[in-house]
Tab-separated table of C-alpha atoms in Angstrom:
chain	number	residue	atom	x	y	z
A	23	MET	CA	325.291	163.520	42.105
A	24	THR	CA	327.963	160.787	42.246
A	25	ARG	CA	327.251	157.119	41.509
A	26	PHE	CA	327.835	156.339	45.184
A	27	SER	CA	325.258	158.860	46.391
A	28	MET	CA	322.825	157.675	43.694
A	29	THR	CA	323.263	154.097	44.977
A	30	VAL	CA	322.648	155.218	48.578
A	31	CYS	CA	319.493	157.111	47.510
A	32	LEU	CA	318.360	154.085	45.495
A	33	ALA	CA	318.829	151.747	48.450
A	34	ALA	CA	317.015	154.130	50.797
A	35	THR	CA	314.095	154.441	48.368
A	36	LEU	CA	313.739	150.692	47.860
A	37	PHE	CA	314.226	149.749	51.502
A	38	SER	CA	311.581	152.256	52.546
A	39	ALA	CA	309.039	150.624	50.194
A	40	PRO	CA	306.467	148.230	51.648
A	41	ALA	CA	307.790	144.689	52.211
A	42	HIS	CA	305.610	143.246	49.462
A	43	ALA	CA	305.703	146.016	46.864
A	44	ALA	CA	304.928	144.910	43.337
A	45	VAL	CA	307.359	145.334	40.462
A	46	ASP	CA	306.670	147.621	37.539
A	47	ASP	CA	303.886	145.974	35.437
A	48	CYS	CA	306.165	146.098	32.408
A	49	MET	CA	308.576	143.640	34.084
A	50	VAL	CA	305.968	140.928	34.699
A	51	GLY	CA	306.284	137.930	32.392
A	52	THR	CA	308.871	135.642	30.838
A	53	TRP	CA	312.100	137.064	29.441
A	54	ILE	CA	314.933	135.505	27.417
A	55	ALA	CA	318.472	136.819	27.966
A	56	ASP	CA	320.424	138.076	24.981
A	57	LEU	CA	323.239	135.488	24.849
A	58	ARG	CA	325.369	137.750	22.647
A	59	ASP	CA	325.264	140.363	25.432
A	60	ILE	CA	326.235	137.732	28.041
A	61	ALA	CA	329.093	136.646	25.747
A	62	ASP	CA	330.243	140.266	25.415
A	63	MET	CA	330.250	140.608	29.223
A	64	MET	CA	332.295	137.396	29.525
A	65	SER	CA	334.753	138.633	26.885
A	66	VAL	CA	335.500	141.723	28.951
A	67	GLN	CA	335.743	139.799	32.237
A	68	MET	CA	338.030	137.121	30.798
A	69	GLN	CA	340.012	139.459	28.522
A	70	GLY	CA	339.332	137.271	25.511
A	71	THR	CA	336.466	136.512	23.154
A	72	ALA	CA	333.244	134.626	23.821
A	73	THR	CA	330.642	133.410	21.355
A	74	PRO	CA	327.265	131.860	22.259
A	75	THR	CA	326.839	128.366	20.799
A	76	ASN	CA	323.821	126.781	22.511
A	77	GLY	CA	321.026	127.015	25.060
A	78	GLU	CA	319.216	129.916	26.650
A	79	VAL	CA	318.731	131.809	29.883
A	80	SER	CA	315.140	132.671	30.793
A	81	MET	CA	313.619	134.562	33.676
A	82	GLU	CA	310.043	134.690	34.897
A	83	ILE	CA	309.033	137.700	36.988
A	84	LEU	CA	305.750	137.574	38.906
A	85	PRO	CA	303.663	140.647	39.878
A	86	ASP	CA	304.832	140.394	43.513
A	87	GLY	CA	308.487	140.576	42.417
A	88	MET	CA	309.330	136.905	42.855
A	89	PHE	CA	311.588	135.720	40.027
A	90	THR	CA	313.175	132.532	38.741
A	91	LEU	CA	316.155	132.618	36.390
A	92	LEU	CA	316.835	129.366	34.512
A	93	ALA	CA	320.044	128.594	32.590
A	94	ASP	CA	319.174	125.813	30.135
A	95	ASP	CA	322.472	124.514	28.734
A	96	MET	CA	323.750	128.023	28.012
A	97	THR	CA	327.025	127.348	26.225
A	98	LEU	CA	329.722	129.791	25.160
A	99	SER	CA	332.913	129.185	23.200
A	100	ILE	CA	335.639	131.177	24.963
A	101	ALA	CA	339.088	132.033	23.632
A	102	ILE	CA	341.651	133.561	25.986
A	103	PRO	CA	345.195	134.392	24.848
A	104	ASP	CA	347.684	131.561	25.472
A	105	ILE	CA	344.914	129.131	26.545
A	106	PRO	CA	343.186	126.610	24.250
A	107	VAL	CA	339.623	127.506	23.215
A	108	MET	CA	337.140	126.185	25.765
A	109	SER	CA	333.435	125.456	25.774
A	110	VAL	CA	331.754	126.749	28.924
A	111	LYS	CA	328.278	125.517	29.855
A	112	VAL	CA	326.013	126.856	32.602
A	113	VAL	CA	322.939	125.023	33.923
A	114	GLY	CA	320.663	125.495	36.915
A	115	TYR	CA	318.558	128.275	38.356
A	116	SER	CA	318.403	131.125	40.802
A	117	ALA	CA	315.268	132.327	42.510
A	118	GLY	CA	314.471	135.280	44.683
A	119	ARG	CA	312.796	138.656	44.697
A	120	ILE	CA	313.166	141.884	42.746
A	121	ASP	CA	311.950	145.150	44.242
A	122	ALA	CA	311.722	147.675	41.425
A	123	ALA	CA	310.317	151.184	41.226
A	124	ASP	CA	311.180	154.406	39.415
A	125	ASN	CA	313.735	152.577	37.234
A	126	ALA	CA	315.725	151.373	40.284
A	127	PHE	CA	315.970	147.746	41.406
A	128	ILE	CA	317.314	145.520	44.145
A	129	ALA	CA	317.351	141.768	43.464
A	130	ALA	CA	318.017	139.287	46.269
A	131	VAL	CA	318.465	135.557	45.723
A	132	ASP	CA	317.128	132.926	48.126
A	133	ASP	CA	317.925	129.791	46.112
A	134	TYR	CA	320.947	129.393	43.821
A	135	THR	CA	321.942	126.222	41.946
A	136	LEU	CA	323.776	127.549	38.871
A	137	VAL	CA	326.713	125.329	37.952
A	138	GLY	CA	329.327	125.912	35.289
A	139	SER	CA	331.683	123.546	33.542
A	140	ALA	CA	334.462	124.114	31.023
A	141	ASP	CA	335.590	121.619	28.416
A	142	VAL	CA	339.245	122.250	27.549
A	143	LEU	CA	341.043	119.791	25.254
A	144	GLY	CA	338.544	117.063	26.138
A	145	GLN	CA	338.855	117.560	29.893
A	146	THR	CA	335.846	118.858	31.841
A	147	MET	CA	336.433	121.127	34.825
A	148	GLU	CA	333.777	122.467	37.165
A	149	ILE	CA	333.578	126.245	37.485
A	150	PRO	CA	332.501	127.338	40.957
A	151	PHE	CA	329.680	129.900	41.072
A	152	ASP	CA	327.862	131.371	44.020
A	153	SER	CA	325.080	133.889	44.416
A	154	ALA	CA	327.484	136.547	45.714
A	155	THR	CA	329.464	136.729	42.471
A	156	GLY	CA	327.801	134.566	39.833
A	157	MET	CA	325.319	135.263	37.067
A	158	GLY	CA	321.782	135.570	38.388
A	159	GLY	CA	323.033	136.370	41.877
A	160	GLY	CA	320.984	139.519	42.272
A	161	GLY	CA	322.212	143.063	42.427
A	162	ILE	CA	321.315	146.684	42.857
A	163	GLY	CA	321.094	149.275	40.124
A	164	TRP	CA	318.751	150.640	37.509
A	165	PHE	CA	316.518	149.130	34.849
A	166	GLU	CA	314.671	150.136	31.697
A	167	CYS	CA	311.587	148.283	30.509
A	168	THR	CA	309.566	148.472	27.298
A	169	ALA	CA	306.906	146.130	25.920
A	170	ASP	CA	309.546	143.786	24.493
A	171	THR	CA	312.908	144.683	26.116
A	172	LEU	CA	314.178	144.698	29.701
A	173	ARG	CA	317.627	146.062	30.536
A	174	PHE	CA	319.457	145.966	33.867
A	175	GLU	CA	322.614	147.816	34.866
A	176	ALA	CA	323.771	146.577	38.240
A	177	THR	CA	326.053	148.789	40.302
A	178	ALA	CA	328.229	148.035	43.294
A	179	GLY	CA	330.238	150.727	45.053
A	180	GLY	CA	329.635	153.065	42.140
A	181	GLU	CA	331.079	150.683	39.538
A	182	VAL	CA	329.126	148.673	36.994
A	183	ASN	CA	328.979	145.068	38.172
A	184	PRO	CA	328.287	142.851	35.121
A	185	ASN	CA	328.623	139.547	37.017
A	186	GLN	CA	325.182	139.568	38.520
A	187	MET	CA	322.049	140.185	36.503
A	188	PRO	CA	322.336	139.619	32.752
A	189	ARG	CA	321.852	143.047	31.214
A	190	LEU	CA	319.648	142.599	28.149
A	191	TRP	CA	316.416	140.565	27.936
A	192	HIS	CA	313.688	140.150	25.309
A	193	ARG	CA	310.115	139.149	26.070
A	194	ARG	CA	309.217	135.567	25.205
């Protein structure tokens, strides 16, 4: 089965679920994102290196699937070839709903306020984010959950889409 057909089957399964289906019990609670994993994702996206230096990203998932993701001064030091090292900070939250069953998920965001800023050579520049492309913007894909670890792999058109849901979380 191709990734595309798996995504279509996943969407059909989740959309056919009751409107207020609960998430897997394992997902309920407060999770802290692995900042090293977020930095690794950023390194690939920006074709450079990223190192976490401050803050955290947390997410609370309720039994009905409602979630809130909070970026609390998450700061990364980012080095890109031919550009001075920059400090990138993300603050704000996203909130919405996750429908998750049989290791498949769809996350939709209703409220998105994440804001990024980069400090380069003493100058601060705003980095535009939106729920369609930014971290915490939702997604569709698969998940794995254990007592202390939650992992998401979001897919879009058959390709892994690392922009959306941070991949690796640990229970608070």
